[in-house]
Amino acid sequence: LQVAVISFFLIEYVATMRFTVSALVVAGAAAFAPMQQAARPSTSLGMADAILKKHTGQAALDPSVVAQYASLALPTDKVLAEYVWVDAVGNTRSKTRTLPTDRTKAVEDLPKWNFDGSSTDQAPGDDSEVILRPVRIFTDPFRPRSDGVDNILVMCDTYTPAGDPIPTNTRAVAEAQFAGKDAEECWFGLEQEFTLFNLDEKTPLGWPKGGMPTRPQGPYYCSVGPENNFGRHVTESLYRACLYAGINISGTNGEVMPGQQEYQVGPCVGIDAGDQLMMSRYILQRICEDFQVYCTLHPKPITEGEWNGAGMHTNVSTKTMREEGGLEVIKQAIYKLGAKHSEHMDVYGEGNELRLTGAYETADINTFCYGVANRGASIRIGRDTEAEGKGYFEDRRPSSNADPYVVCGKIFDTITGPEAPVIEPMNKEEA
């Protein structure tokens, strides 16, 4: 009996210990397991193969992480200078350097810099150094400060070490075209259209993946409402960033094709129009980088269906055009542009033949014409200009990807050149 009792208690003890050990193992594993945390607010797009919804995309990084470093105070005697230039295909590139604050007050005080031109198709590998010459200073909207010091964006053009403009330096050509003619006080207003796509680079914002909108174009121009306007946050952000930078941005609007937007820069005098428009394009791409949307300046990004292309309509006004009798000066300028139509078409942007078909508010690429209030003409005279007898004209031919230095320089060179034969307007009853 004693042996049986002892055996019973041993069996119970072993069973109890097994339960205790098992409980400790489970508890120990739970104690060392990672704590379940609430998901951190994020603006990530999620899966790489997912496309954005109809609303604009959001930044890929957690804004609270970015803000942690952006809030760090900088030394007041140091400035971050972002040097921006135009590469071989007309896109902007940039890199940053630290400069003493007292060297950033005037563009002539900024040092030249250089970059590896072999990596941008602007120089051979065995002689790759390209010199950056600062030409214009803007306030940096991406690195704001609250200490009374501004970080800066620096627009540059490009030269060989010997001091010669490299072949892709279109600014130098335009600078020569404007030289010695300051009395003309030529104003330019540039209307930059662009199209926003999902990161698949195939689906415009507001379009179904692999398909087209169920409604034709019409309700999207200057539109409101989630079913009509796609990309407003991008253009609103661009608007504020450009004003902060010191760019003379004068307006924005939704365009005719869904996913297409526009902003206007100007009036700017002479070559400054090119500097400001190029820097605005840089800012636009940086903002699209933040929102994680793809932006294209292609003049006809959607070739199937009944959709408008994208242009860079260029408004022009010299001093004499703004004075009494200016309408006749405008017409003389238009005749000169007509006489050199093919020359202008050669430099008004790649892929422009897809856009200038004579349809969708364009003139045919092979035909030059002008008219009052006629958006189907090569050159448009506004009704206000006609009524007042002075003002400006709009060259509607440049494509959205056209080089603003080339366009403004070419127009100025042509309209200040020799006289040309009279061209009859398209709308005789209105001209």
PDB file of C-alpha atoms in Angstrom, residues 133-408:
ATOM      1  CA  ARG A 133      28.208  78.456 -64.804  1.00  0.00           C
ATOM      2  CA  PRO A 134      25.579  79.939 -62.458  1.00  0.00           C
ATOM      3  CA  VAL A 135      23.164  82.304 -64.247  1.00  0.00           C
ATOM      4  CA  ARG A 136      20.154  82.701 -61.923  1.00  0.00           C
ATOM      5  CA  ILE A 137      19.363  82.223 -58.216  1.00  0.00           C
ATOM      6  CA  PHE A 138      16.024  80.997 -56.847  1.00  0.00           C
ATOM      7  CA  THR A 139      14.963  80.265 -53.273  1.00  0.00           C
ATOM      8  CA  ASP A 140      14.859  76.519 -52.566  1.00  0.00           C
ATOM      9  CA  PRO A 141      11.263  75.464 -51.732  1.00  0.00           C
ATOM     10  CA  PHE A 142      12.349  71.943 -50.761  1.00  0.00           C
ATOM     11  CA  ARG A 143      14.699  73.030 -47.955  1.00  0.00           C
ATOM     12  CA  PRO A 144      12.960  75.952 -46.235  1.00  0.00           C
ATOM     13  CA  ARG A 145      14.575  77.552 -43.195  1.00  0.00           C
ATOM     14  CA  SER A 146      13.285  79.696 -40.345  1.00  0.00           C
ATOM     15  CA  ASP A 147      16.559  81.369 -39.371  1.00  0.00           C
ATOM     16  CA  GLY A 148      16.439  84.205 -41.901  1.00  0.00           C
ATOM     17  CA  VAL A 149      18.773  82.390 -44.311  1.00  0.00           C
ATOM     18  CA  ASP A 150      17.611  80.809 -47.571  1.00  0.00           C
ATOM     19  CA  ASN A 151      18.912  77.697 -49.214  1.00  0.00           C
ATOM     20  CA  ILE A 152      19.025  78.217 -52.970  1.00  0.00           C
ATOM     21  CA  LEU A 153      18.423  76.668 -56.372  1.00  0.00           C
ATOM     22  CA  VAL A 154      20.996  77.757 -58.943  1.00  0.00           C
ATOM     23  CA  MET A 155      20.157  77.658 -62.651  1.00  0.00           C
ATOM     24  CA  CYS A 156      23.330  76.979 -64.641  1.00  0.00           C
ATOM     25  CA  ASP A 157      24.407  76.638 -68.248  1.00  0.00           C
ATOM     26  CA  THR A 158      27.189  74.386 -69.442  1.00  0.00           C
ATOM     27  CA  TYR A 159      30.700  74.932 -70.847  1.00  0.00           C
ATOM     28  CA  THR A 160      33.905  73.132 -71.696  1.00  0.00           C
ATOM     29  CA  PRO A 161      36.908  73.698 -69.400  1.00  0.00           C
ATOM     30  CA  ALA A 162      38.231  76.026 -72.125  1.00  0.00           C
ATOM     31  CA  GLY A 163      35.150  78.237 -71.705  1.00  0.00           C
ATOM     32  CA  ASP A 164      33.205  77.322 -74.849  1.00  0.00           C
ATOM     33  CA  PRO A 165      29.469  76.473 -74.660  1.00  0.00           C
ATOM     34  CA  ILE A 166      28.961  72.746 -75.135  1.00  0.00           C
ATOM     35  CA  PRO A 167      26.669  71.734 -78.058  1.00  0.00           C
ATOM     36  CA  THR A 168      23.634  71.175 -75.799  1.00  0.00           C
ATOM     37  CA  ASN A 169      23.925  74.643 -74.224  1.00  0.00           C
ATOM     38  CA  THR A 170      20.942  76.238 -75.960  1.00  0.00           C
ATOM     39  CA  ARG A 171      20.905  79.076 -73.455  1.00  0.00           C
ATOM     40  CA  ALA A 172      24.162  80.460 -74.842  1.00  0.00           C
ATOM     41  CA  VAL A 173      22.627  80.619 -78.333  1.00  0.00           C
ATOM     42  CA  ALA A 174      19.546  82.422 -77.036  1.00  0.00           C
ATOM     43  CA  GLU A 175      21.695  84.815 -75.017  1.00  0.00           C
ATOM     44  CA  ALA A 176      23.461  85.845 -78.217  1.00  0.00           C
ATOM     45  CA  GLN A 177      20.102  86.323 -79.975  1.00  0.00           C
ATOM     46  CA  PHE A 178      18.873  88.692 -77.262  1.00  0.00           C
ATOM     47  CA  ALA A 179      22.186  90.552 -76.899  1.00  0.00           C
ATOM     48  CA  GLY A 180      22.179  94.254 -77.781  1.00  0.00           C
ATOM     49  CA  LYS A 181      18.401  94.492 -78.135  1.00  0.00           C
ATOM     50  CA  ASP A 182      17.336  95.388 -74.594  1.00  0.00           C
ATOM     51  CA  ALA A 183      15.297  98.324 -75.914  1.00  0.00           C
ATOM     52  CA  GLU A 184      12.775  95.856 -77.354  1.00  0.00           C
ATOM     53  CA  GLU A 185      11.767  94.819 -73.804  1.00  0.00           C
ATOM     54  CA  CYS A 186      10.364  91.584 -75.142  1.00  0.00           C
ATOM     55  CA  TRP A 187       7.967  89.905 -72.724  1.00  0.00           C
ATOM     56  CA  PHE A 188       7.222  86.190 -72.846  1.00  0.00           C
ATOM     57  CA  GLY A 189       4.427  84.264 -71.164  1.00  0.00           C
ATOM     58  CA  LEU A 190       4.820  80.492 -71.414  1.00  0.00           C
ATOM     59  CA  GLU A 191       1.918  78.072 -70.961  1.00  0.00           C
ATOM     60  CA  GLN A 192       3.389  74.753 -69.854  1.00  0.00           C
ATOM     61  CA  GLU A 193       1.087  71.761 -70.303  1.00  0.00           C
ATOM     62  CA  PHE A 194       1.986  68.362 -68.847  1.00  0.00           C
ATOM     63  CA  THR A 195       0.372  64.969 -68.312  1.00  0.00           C
ATOM     64  CA  LEU A 196       0.413  62.964 -65.083  1.00  0.00           C
ATOM     65  CA  PHE A 197       0.599  59.171 -65.168  1.00  0.00           C
ATOM     66  CA  ASN A 198       0.639  56.367 -62.655  1.00  0.00           C
ATOM     67  CA  LEU A 199       4.068  54.908 -62.046  1.00  0.00           C
ATOM     68  CA  ASP A 200       3.414  52.252 -64.679  1.00  0.00           C
ATOM     69  CA  GLU A 201       3.992  55.171 -67.126  1.00  0.00           C
ATOM     70  CA  LYS A 202       1.058  53.874 -69.170  1.00  0.00           C
ATOM     71  CA  THR A 203      -2.067  54.896 -67.254  1.00  0.00           C
ATOM     72  CA  PRO A 204      -2.845  58.620 -66.945  1.00  0.00           C
ATOM     73  CA  LEU A 205      -4.315  59.741 -63.646  1.00  0.00           C
ATOM     74  CA  GLY A 206      -8.071  59.263 -63.725  1.00  0.00           C
ATOM     75  CA  TRP A 207      -7.946  56.563 -66.420  1.00  0.00           C
ATOM     76  CA  PRO A 208      -8.811  52.895 -65.852  1.00  0.00           C
ATOM     77  CA  LYS A 209      -5.884  50.548 -66.184  1.00  0.00           C
ATOM     78  CA  GLY A 210      -5.673  49.269 -69.750  1.00  0.00           C
ATOM     79  CA  GLY A 211      -8.668  51.307 -70.865  1.00  0.00           C
ATOM     80  CA  MET A 212     -10.016  54.782 -71.522  1.00  0.00           C
ATOM     81  CA  PRO A 213     -12.404  57.117 -69.687  1.00  0.00           C
ATOM     82  CA  THR A 214     -16.083  56.460 -70.333  1.00  0.00           C
ATOM     83  CA  ARG A 215     -16.685  60.160 -71.064  1.00  0.00           C
ATOM     84  CA  PRO A 216     -15.086  62.133 -73.910  1.00  0.00           C
ATOM     85  CA  GLN A 217     -12.993  65.214 -73.232  1.00  0.00           C
ATOM     86  CA  GLY A 218     -14.920  68.308 -72.291  1.00  0.00           C
ATOM     87  CA  PRO A 219     -15.770  68.120 -68.585  1.00  0.00           C
ATOM     88  CA  TYR A 220     -12.125  68.023 -67.505  1.00  0.00           C
ATOM     89  CA  TYR A 221     -10.994  71.486 -68.647  1.00  0.00           C
ATOM     90  CA  CYS A 222     -10.800  73.936 -65.701  1.00  0.00           C
ATOM     91  CA  SER A 223     -12.810  71.323 -63.842  1.00  0.00           C
ATOM     92  CA  VAL A 224     -13.793  70.605 -60.271  1.00  0.00           C
ATOM     93  CA  GLY A 225     -14.900  67.377 -58.653  1.00  0.00           C
ATOM     94  CA  PRO A 226     -13.250  63.998 -58.076  1.00  0.00           C
ATOM     95  CA  GLU A 227     -14.717  62.613 -61.292  1.00  0.00           C
ATOM     96  CA  ASN A 228     -13.168  65.396 -63.391  1.00  0.00           C
ATOM     97  CA  ASN A 229      -9.932  66.738 -61.966  1.00  0.00           C
ATOM     98  CA  PHE A 230      -6.949  64.472 -61.515  1.00  0.00           C
ATOM     99  CA  GLY A 231      -3.707  65.998 -60.268  1.00  0.00           C
ATOM    100  CA  ARG A 232      -4.903  69.194 -58.601  1.00  0.00           C
ATOM    101  CA  HIS A 233      -2.679  68.622 -55.569  1.00  0.00           C
ATOM    102  CA  VAL A 234       0.360  68.438 -57.831  1.00  0.00           C
ATOM    103  CA  THR A 235      -0.378  71.758 -59.537  1.00  0.00           C
ATOM    104  CA  GLU A 236      -1.352  73.437 -56.258  1.00  0.00           C
ATOM    105  CA  SER A 237       1.933  72.321 -54.722  1.00  0.00           C
ATOM    106  CA  LEU A 238       3.806  73.479 -57.818  1.00  0.00           C
ATOM    107  CA  TYR A 239       2.063  76.871 -57.661  1.00  0.00           C
ATOM    108  CA  ARG A 240       3.138  77.541 -54.072  1.00  0.00           C
ATOM    109  CA  ALA A 241       6.640  76.150 -54.571  1.00  0.00           C
ATOM    110  CA  CYS A 242       7.240  78.347 -57.618  1.00  0.00           C
ATOM    111  CA  LEU A 243       6.011  81.481 -55.842  1.00  0.00           C
ATOM    112  CA  TYR A 244       8.243  80.645 -52.883  1.00  0.00           C
ATOM    113  CA  ALA A 245      11.187  80.133 -55.235  1.00  0.00           C
ATOM    114  CA  GLY A 246      10.669  83.528 -56.874  1.00  0.00           C
ATOM    115  CA  ILE A 247       9.358  82.207 -60.191  1.00  0.00           C
ATOM    116  CA  ASN A 248       6.778  84.464 -61.812  1.00  0.00           C
ATOM    117  CA  ILE A 249       4.103  81.774 -62.083  1.00  0.00           C
ATOM    118  CA  SER A 250       0.887  83.498 -63.070  1.00  0.00           C
ATOM    119  CA  GLY A 251      -1.733  80.740 -62.957  1.00  0.00           C
ATOM    120  CA  THR A 252      -2.730  77.090 -63.282  1.00  0.00           C
ATOM    121  CA  ASN A 253      -5.705  75.155 -64.635  1.00  0.00           C
ATOM    122  CA  GLY A 254      -6.876  71.654 -65.417  1.00  0.00           C
ATOM    123  CA  GLU A 255      -6.563  70.874 -69.123  1.00  0.00           C
ATOM    124  CA  VAL A 256      -8.797  69.270 -71.746  1.00  0.00           C
ATOM    125  CA  MET A 257      -7.609  65.669 -71.437  1.00  0.00           C
ATOM    126  CA  PRO A 258      -8.125  63.959 -68.058  1.00  0.00           C
ATOM    127  CA  GLY A 259      -4.822  63.766 -66.208  1.00  0.00           C
ATOM    128  CA  GLN A 260      -3.475  66.782 -68.083  1.00  0.00           C
ATOM    129  CA  GLN A 261      -2.667  70.033 -66.265  1.00  0.00           C
ATOM    130  CA  GLU A 262      -1.192  73.436 -67.134  1.00  0.00           C
ATOM    131  CA  TYR A 263       0.603  76.307 -65.466  1.00  0.00           C
ATOM    132  CA  GLN A 264       1.763  79.628 -66.843  1.00  0.00           C
ATOM    133  CA  VAL A 265       5.056  81.451 -66.261  1.00  0.00           C
ATOM    134  CA  GLY A 266       5.413  85.118 -67.084  1.00  0.00           C
ATOM    135  CA  PRO A 267       5.538  87.780 -68.140  1.00  0.00           C
ATOM    136  CA  CYS A 268       9.320  87.469 -68.122  1.00  0.00           C
ATOM    137  CA  VAL A 269      11.753  89.643 -70.042  1.00  0.00           C
ATOM    138  CA  GLY A 270      14.052  88.085 -72.629  1.00  0.00           C
ATOM    139  CA  ILE A 271      16.153  85.106 -71.672  1.00  0.00           C
ATOM    140  CA  ASP A 272      14.820  85.145 -68.121  1.00  0.00           C
ATOM    141  CA  ALA A 273      11.732  83.397 -69.522  1.00  0.00           C
ATOM    142  CA  GLY A 274      13.898  80.386 -70.335  1.00  0.00           C
ATOM    143  CA  ASP A 275      15.575  80.412 -66.914  1.00  0.00           C
ATOM    144  CA  GLN A 276      12.289  80.587 -65.061  1.00  0.00           C
ATOM    145  CA  LEU A 277      10.505  77.983 -67.177  1.00  0.00           C
ATOM    146  CA  MET A 278      13.390  75.523 -66.930  1.00  0.00           C
ATOM    147  CA  MET A 279      13.579  75.911 -63.155  1.00  0.00           C
ATOM    148  CA  SER A 280       9.802  75.474 -62.920  1.00  0.00           C
ATOM    149  CA  ARG A 281      10.152  72.178 -64.795  1.00  0.00           C
ATOM    150  CA  TYR A 282      12.777  71.084 -62.285  1.00  0.00           C
ATOM    151  CA  ILE A 283      10.431  71.964 -59.418  1.00  0.00           C
ATOM    152  CA  LEU A 284       7.566  70.128 -61.139  1.00  0.00           C
ATOM    153  CA  GLN A 285       9.598  66.941 -61.411  1.00  0.00           C
ATOM    154  CA  ARG A 286      10.702  67.198 -57.776  1.00  0.00           C
ATOM    155  CA  ILE A 287       7.084  67.563 -56.676  1.00  0.00           C
ATOM    156  CA  CYS A 288       6.034  64.577 -58.785  1.00  0.00           C
ATOM    157  CA  GLU A 289       8.868  62.676 -57.128  1.00  0.00           C
ATOM    158  CA  ASP A 290       7.297  63.497 -53.742  1.00  0.00           C
ATOM    159  CA  PHE A 291       3.791  62.542 -54.869  1.00  0.00           C
ATOM    160  CA  GLN A 292       5.096  59.444 -56.667  1.00  0.00           C
ATOM    161  CA  VAL A 293       3.442  60.213 -59.989  1.00  0.00           C
ATOM    162  CA  TYR A 294       5.085  60.144 -63.397  1.00  0.00           C
ATOM    163  CA  CYS A 295       5.059  63.410 -65.341  1.00  0.00           C
ATOM    164  CA  THR A 296       5.632  63.591 -69.068  1.00  0.00           C
ATOM    165  CA  LEU A 297       6.033  66.612 -71.336  1.00  0.00           C
ATOM    166  CA  HIS A 298       5.410  64.531 -74.460  1.00  0.00           C
ATOM    167  CA  PRO A 299       3.184  66.512 -76.868  1.00  0.00           C
ATOM    168  CA  LYS A 300       0.930  63.550 -77.628  1.00  0.00           C
ATOM    169  CA  PRO A 301       1.188  60.971 -74.828  1.00  0.00           C
ATOM    170  CA  ILE A 302      -2.103  59.307 -75.859  1.00  0.00           C
ATOM    171  CA  THR A 303      -2.336  58.736 -79.611  1.00  0.00           C
ATOM    172  CA  GLU A 304      -5.429  56.493 -79.608  1.00  0.00           C
ATOM    173  CA  GLY A 305      -8.835  58.089 -79.276  1.00  0.00           C
ATOM    174  CA  GLU A 306     -10.071  61.664 -79.422  1.00  0.00           C
ATOM    175  CA  TRP A 307      -7.730  63.462 -77.022  1.00  0.00           C
ATOM    176  CA  ASN A 308      -5.882  66.781 -77.062  1.00  0.00           C
ATOM    177  CA  GLY A 309      -2.107  66.909 -77.095  1.00  0.00           C
ATOM    178  CA  ALA A 310       0.071  69.117 -74.897  1.00  0.00           C
ATOM    179  CA  GLY A 311       1.806  72.334 -75.887  1.00  0.00           C
ATOM    180  CA  MET A 312       3.865  75.229 -74.610  1.00  0.00           C
ATOM    181  CA  HIS A 313       1.914  78.115 -76.096  1.00  0.00           C
ATOM    182  CA  THR A 314       4.179  81.150 -76.129  1.00  0.00           C
ATOM    183  CA  ASN A 315       2.778  84.655 -75.671  1.00  0.00           C
ATOM    184  CA  VAL A 316       4.966  87.474 -77.004  1.00  0.00           C
ATOM    185  CA  SER A 317       4.915  91.254 -76.652  1.00  0.00           C
ATOM    186  CA  THR A 318       7.626  93.791 -77.473  1.00  0.00           C
ATOM    187  CA  LYS A 319       7.588  97.371 -76.198  1.00  0.00           C
ATOM    188  CA  THR A 320       6.230  98.731 -79.492  1.00  0.00           C
ATOM    189  CA  MET A 321       3.479  96.079 -79.523  1.00  0.00           C
ATOM    190  CA  ARG A 322       2.252  97.438 -76.179  1.00  0.00           C
ATOM    191  CA  GLU A 323       2.181 101.034 -77.394  1.00  0.00           C
ATOM    192  CA  GLU A 324      -0.404 102.817 -79.561  1.00  0.00           C
ATOM    193  CA  GLY A 325      -0.479 101.287 -83.020  1.00  0.00           C
ATOM    194  CA  GLY A 326       0.930  98.044 -81.617  1.00  0.00           C
ATOM    195  CA  LEU A 327      -1.526  95.829 -83.483  1.00  0.00           C
ATOM    196  CA  GLU A 328       0.152  96.663 -86.770  1.00  0.00           C
ATOM    197  CA  VAL A 329       3.552  95.788 -85.220  1.00  0.00           C
ATOM    198  CA  ILE A 330       2.060  92.468 -84.119  1.00  0.00           C
ATOM    199  CA  LYS A 331       0.858  91.706 -87.632  1.00  0.00           C
ATOM    200  CA  GLN A 332       4.278  92.526 -89.082  1.00  0.00           C
ATOM    201  CA  ALA A 333       5.819  90.095 -86.581  1.00  0.00           C
ATOM    202  CA  ILE A 334       3.316  87.413 -87.591  1.00  0.00           C
ATOM    203  CA  TYR A 335       4.201  87.832 -91.262  1.00  0.00           C
ATOM    204  CA  LYS A 336       7.871  87.292 -90.371  1.00  0.00           C
ATOM    205  CA  LEU A 337       7.016  84.163 -88.397  1.00  0.00           C
ATOM    206  CA  GLY A 338       5.015  82.847 -91.342  1.00  0.00           C
ATOM    207  CA  ALA A 339       7.924  83.383 -93.716  1.00  0.00           C
ATOM    208  CA  LYS A 340      10.105  81.156 -91.496  1.00  0.00           C
ATOM    209  CA  HIS A 341       7.456  78.640 -90.495  1.00  0.00           C
ATOM    210  CA  SER A 342       9.459  75.545 -91.418  1.00  0.00           C
ATOM    211  CA  GLU A 343      12.523  76.795 -89.511  1.00  0.00           C
ATOM    212  CA  HIS A 344      10.436  77.186 -86.384  1.00  0.00           C
ATOM    213  CA  MET A 345       8.815  73.789 -86.787  1.00  0.00           C
ATOM    214  CA  ASP A 346      12.257  72.215 -86.886  1.00  0.00           C
ATOM    215  CA  VAL A 347      13.023  73.454 -83.360  1.00  0.00           C
ATOM    216  CA  TYR A 348       9.618  73.556 -81.666  1.00  0.00           C
ATOM    217  CA  GLY A 349       9.862  70.160 -79.984  1.00  0.00           C
ATOM    218  CA  GLU A 350      10.109  66.450 -80.747  1.00  0.00           C
ATOM    219  CA  GLY A 351       6.959  64.536 -81.617  1.00  0.00           C
ATOM    220  CA  ASN A 352       5.132  67.744 -82.466  1.00  0.00           C
ATOM    221  CA  GLU A 353       3.859  66.256 -85.731  1.00  0.00           C
ATOM    222  CA  LEU A 354       1.666  63.938 -83.644  1.00  0.00           C
ATOM    223  CA  ARG A 355       0.034  66.960 -82.028  1.00  0.00           C
ATOM    224  CA  LEU A 356      -0.191  69.511 -84.854  1.00  0.00           C
ATOM    225  CA  THR A 357      -2.712  67.716 -87.064  1.00  0.00           C
ATOM    226  CA  GLY A 358      -5.230  70.483 -87.683  1.00  0.00           C
ATOM    227  CA  ALA A 359      -7.556  68.956 -85.077  1.00  0.00           C
ATOM    228  CA  TYR A 360      -7.863  69.277 -81.300  1.00  0.00           C
ATOM    229  CA  GLU A 361      -7.219  73.043 -81.206  1.00  0.00           C
ATOM    230  CA  THR A 362      -4.150  72.967 -83.464  1.00  0.00           C
ATOM    231  CA  ALA A 363      -3.140  74.048 -86.945  1.00  0.00           C
ATOM    232  CA  ASP A 364      -1.620  71.531 -89.322  1.00  0.00           C
ATOM    233  CA  ILE A 365       2.160  71.374 -88.911  1.00  0.00           C
ATOM    234  CA  ASN A 366       2.722  72.067 -92.610  1.00  0.00           C
ATOM    235  CA  THR A 367       0.436  75.096 -92.767  1.00  0.00           C
ATOM    236  CA  PHE A 368       0.929  78.559 -91.284  1.00  0.00           C
ATOM    237  CA  CYS A 369      -2.089  80.686 -90.445  1.00  0.00           C
ATOM    238  CA  TYR A 370      -3.251  83.253 -87.942  1.00  0.00           C
ATOM    239  CA  GLY A 371      -6.550  84.633 -86.720  1.00  0.00           C
ATOM    240  CA  VAL A 372      -8.332  86.473 -83.950  1.00  0.00           C
ATOM    241  CA  ALA A 373      -9.479  84.259 -81.060  1.00  0.00           C
ATOM    242  CA  ASN A 374      -8.809  81.218 -83.261  1.00  0.00           C
ATOM    243  CA  ARG A 375      -7.290  78.319 -81.328  1.00  0.00           C
ATOM    244  CA  GLY A 376      -7.082  76.319 -84.534  1.00  0.00           C
ATOM    245  CA  ALA A 377      -4.511  78.760 -85.952  1.00  0.00           C
ATOM    246  CA  SER A 378      -0.718  78.773 -85.735  1.00  0.00           C
ATOM    247  CA  ILE A 379      -0.795  82.262 -84.210  1.00  0.00           C
ATOM    248  CA  ARG A 380      -3.705  83.661 -82.222  1.00  0.00           C
ATOM    249  CA  ILE A 381      -4.451  87.334 -81.610  1.00  0.00           C
ATOM    250  CA  GLY A 382      -6.627  87.835 -78.548  1.00  0.00           C
ATOM    251  CA  ARG A 383      -9.854  89.804 -78.730  1.00  0.00           C
ATOM    252  CA  ASP A 384      -8.594  92.257 -76.103  1.00  0.00           C
ATOM    253  CA  THR A 385      -5.550  92.981 -78.253  1.00  0.00           C
ATOM    254  CA  GLU A 386      -7.744  93.485 -81.313  1.00  0.00           C
ATOM    255  CA  ALA A 387     -10.118  95.785 -79.413  1.00  0.00           C
ATOM    256  CA  GLU A 388      -7.360  97.893 -77.830  1.00  0.00           C
ATOM    257  CA  GLY A 389      -5.183  97.958 -80.939  1.00  0.00           C
ATOM    258  CA  LYS A 390      -2.122  96.823 -78.972  1.00  0.00           C
ATOM    259  CA  GLY A 391      -0.924  94.017 -76.733  1.00  0.00           C
ATOM    260  CA  TYR A 392       0.503  90.604 -77.578  1.00  0.00           C
ATOM    261  CA  PHE A 393       0.153  87.513 -79.771  1.00  0.00           C
ATOM    262  CA  GLU A 394       0.218  83.797 -78.975  1.00  0.00           C
ATOM    263  CA  ASP A 395       2.353  81.314 -80.885  1.00  0.00           C
ATOM    264  CA  ARG A 396       0.456  78.050 -80.436  1.00  0.00           C
ATOM    265  CA  ARG A 397       2.941  75.852 -82.283  1.00  0.00           C
ATOM    266  CA  PRO A 398       5.605  74.976 -79.653  1.00  0.00           C
ATOM    267  CA  SER A 399       5.149  71.539 -78.092  1.00  0.00           C
ATOM    268  CA  SER A 400       5.096  70.899 -74.361  1.00  0.00           C
ATOM    269  CA  ASN A 401       8.619  69.426 -74.495  1.00  0.00           C
ATOM    270  CA  ALA A 402      10.068  72.315 -76.501  1.00  0.00           C
ATOM    271  CA  ASP A 403      13.211  74.008 -75.195  1.00  0.00           C
ATOM    272  CA  PRO A 404      12.139  77.456 -73.891  1.00  0.00           C
ATOM    273  CA  TYR A 405      15.568  78.932 -74.632  1.00  0.00           C
ATOM    274  CA  VAL A 406      15.304  77.797 -78.249  1.00  0.00           C
ATOM    275  CA  VAL A 407      11.675  78.889 -78.651  1.00  0.00           C
ATOM    276  CA  CYS A 408      12.066  82.351 -77.110  1.00  0.00           C
TER     277      CYS A 408
END
